[in-house]
């Protein structure tokens, strides 16, 4: 089988886990995904099958768009809702102030990936290292 299947990835499964399930269903040994979604992230994950896998490197995975929700006044060790709450404080701001603060996050942004992310360094996902209590140097991307 050769082609692309776009999967609506649910939370709590890795991108690799999705590919493994697709391999099982299609019985296609050659399969791979474009980009990587954190296990807690949901969204479209293109999976290439068979001969289409040779085009994985030609499909850009840098044009991503995210929809997020957030909780003001709370900090966790993972920087997301899955982590242990480290601090909480009362927030006193207007909707306009929040919208103004969010305006700085439009457009092309380079950021240093947090340790709790799906970014791979030397073949290991950062979130795996973070769960082992390890920190490694990361470059902005």
PDB file of N, CA and C in Angstrom, residues 4 7 14 17-20 25 38 40 42 48 55 60 71 83 86 91 94 96 105 122:
ATOM      1  N   UNK A   4      -0.846   8.444   1.752  1.00  0.00           N
ATOM      2  CA  UNK A   4      -0.809   9.267   2.961  1.00  0.00           C
ATOM      3  C   UNK A   4      -2.168   9.145   3.642  1.00  0.00           C
ATOM      4  N   UNK A   7      -4.311  11.324  10.190  1.00  0.00           N
ATOM      5  CA  UNK A   7      -4.929  10.805  11.411  1.00  0.00           C
ATOM      6  C   UNK A   7      -5.230  11.961  12.360  1.00  0.00           C
ATOM      7  N   UNK A  14       1.635   8.638  21.623  1.00  0.00           N
ATOM      8  CA  UNK A  14       2.742   9.276  20.913  1.00  0.00           C
ATOM      9  C   UNK A  14       2.502   9.192  19.411  1.00  0.00           C
ATOM     10  N   UNK A  17       3.307   5.827  18.376  1.00  0.00           N
ATOM     11  CA  UNK A  17       2.225   4.905  18.698  1.00  0.00           C
ATOM     12  C   UNK A  17       1.136   4.899  17.640  1.00  0.00           C
ATOM     13  N   UNK A  18       0.839   6.078  17.096  1.00  0.00           N
ATOM     14  CA  UNK A  18      -0.146   6.182  16.010  1.00  0.00           C
ATOM     15  C   UNK A  18       0.345   5.407  14.794  1.00  0.00           C
ATOM     16  N   UNK A  19       1.613   5.608  14.441  1.00  0.00           N
ATOM     17  CA  UNK A  19       2.183   4.910  13.284  1.00  0.00           C
ATOM     18  C   UNK A  19       2.130   3.394  13.497  1.00  0.00           C
ATOM     19  N   UNK A  20       2.423   2.943  14.704  1.00  0.00           N
ATOM     20  CA  UNK A  20       2.379   1.510  14.998  1.00  0.00           C
ATOM     21  C   UNK A  20       0.967   0.966  14.795  1.00  0.00           C
ATOM     22  N   UNK A  25      -3.104  -1.977  11.332  1.00  0.00           N
ATOM     23  CA  UNK A  25      -4.365  -1.987  10.597  1.00  0.00           C
ATOM     24  C   UNK A  25      -4.139  -2.233   9.108  1.00  0.00           C
ATOM     25  N   UNK A  38       3.421  16.153  20.670  1.00  0.00           N
ATOM     26  CA  UNK A  38       3.595  15.706  22.044  1.00  0.00           C
ATOM     27  C   UNK A  38       2.476  14.727  22.390  1.00  0.00           C
ATOM     28  N   UNK A  40       0.452  14.633  24.793  1.00  0.00           N
ATOM     29  CA  UNK A  40      -0.782  15.276  25.254  1.00  0.00           C
ATOM     30  C   UNK A  40      -1.469  16.102  24.165  1.00  0.00           C
ATOM     31  N   UNK A  42      -3.276  17.052  20.584  1.00  0.00           N
ATOM     32  CA  UNK A  42      -4.194  16.433  19.635  1.00  0.00           C
ATOM     33  C   UNK A  42      -4.063  17.175  18.312  1.00  0.00           C
ATOM     34  N   UNK A  48       2.692   8.477   6.334  1.00  0.00           N
ATOM     35  CA  UNK A  48       3.056   8.031   4.993  1.00  0.00           C
ATOM     36  C   UNK A  48       3.202   6.511   5.004  1.00  0.00           C
ATOM     37  N   UNK A  55       9.140  10.288   0.549  1.00  0.00           N
ATOM     38  CA  UNK A  55       8.899  11.726   0.429  1.00  0.00           C
ATOM     39  C   UNK A  55       8.804  12.437   1.783  1.00  0.00           C
ATOM     40  N   UNK A  60       7.328  19.753   4.392  1.00  0.00           N
ATOM     41  CA  UNK A  60       7.716  20.626   5.516  1.00  0.00           C
ATOM     42  C   UNK A  60       6.856  20.351   6.738  1.00  0.00           C
ATOM     43  N   UNK A  71      -4.139  28.513  31.764  1.00  0.00           N
ATOM     44  CA  UNK A  71      -4.650  28.807  33.100  1.00  0.00           C
ATOM     45  C   UNK A  71      -3.731  29.857  33.707  1.00  0.00           C
ATOM     46  N   UNK A  83       1.597  18.436  34.508  1.00  0.00           N
ATOM     47  CA  UNK A  83       2.633  18.488  35.530  1.00  0.00           C
ATOM     48  C   UNK A  83       2.126  18.730  36.933  1.00  0.00           C
ATOM     49  N   UNK A  86       3.517  23.806  40.831  1.00  0.00           N
ATOM     50  CA  UNK A  86       4.603  24.353  41.643  1.00  0.00           C
ATOM     51  C   UNK A  86       4.182  25.607  42.383  1.00  0.00           C
ATOM     52  N   UNK A  91      -4.732  36.164  39.979  1.00  0.00           N
ATOM     53  CA  UNK A  91      -4.487  36.970  38.782  1.00  0.00           C
ATOM     54  C   UNK A  91      -5.550  38.054  38.725  1.00  0.00           C
ATOM     55  N   UNK A  94      -7.416  42.382  33.043  1.00  0.00           N
ATOM     56  CA  UNK A  94      -8.603  42.484  32.199  1.00  0.00           C
ATOM     57  C   UNK A  94      -8.431  41.619  30.955  1.00  0.00           C
ATOM     58  N   UNK A  96      -8.696  42.685  27.974  1.00  0.00           N
ATOM     59  CA  UNK A  96      -7.874  43.471  27.049  1.00  0.00           C
ATOM     60  C   UNK A  96      -6.386  43.307  27.342  1.00  0.00           C
ATOM     61  N   UNK A 105       2.631  36.846  20.479  1.00  0.00           N
ATOM     62  CA  UNK A 105       2.844  35.460  20.079  1.00  0.00           C
ATOM     63  C   UNK A 105       2.316  35.155  18.677  1.00  0.00           C
ATOM     64  N   UNK A 122      19.744  13.644  19.979  1.00  0.00           N
ATOM     65  CA  UNK A 122      20.510  12.386  19.959  1.00  0.00           C
ATOM     66  C   UNK A 122      19.600  11.170  20.058  1.00  0.00           C
TER      67      UNK A 122
END
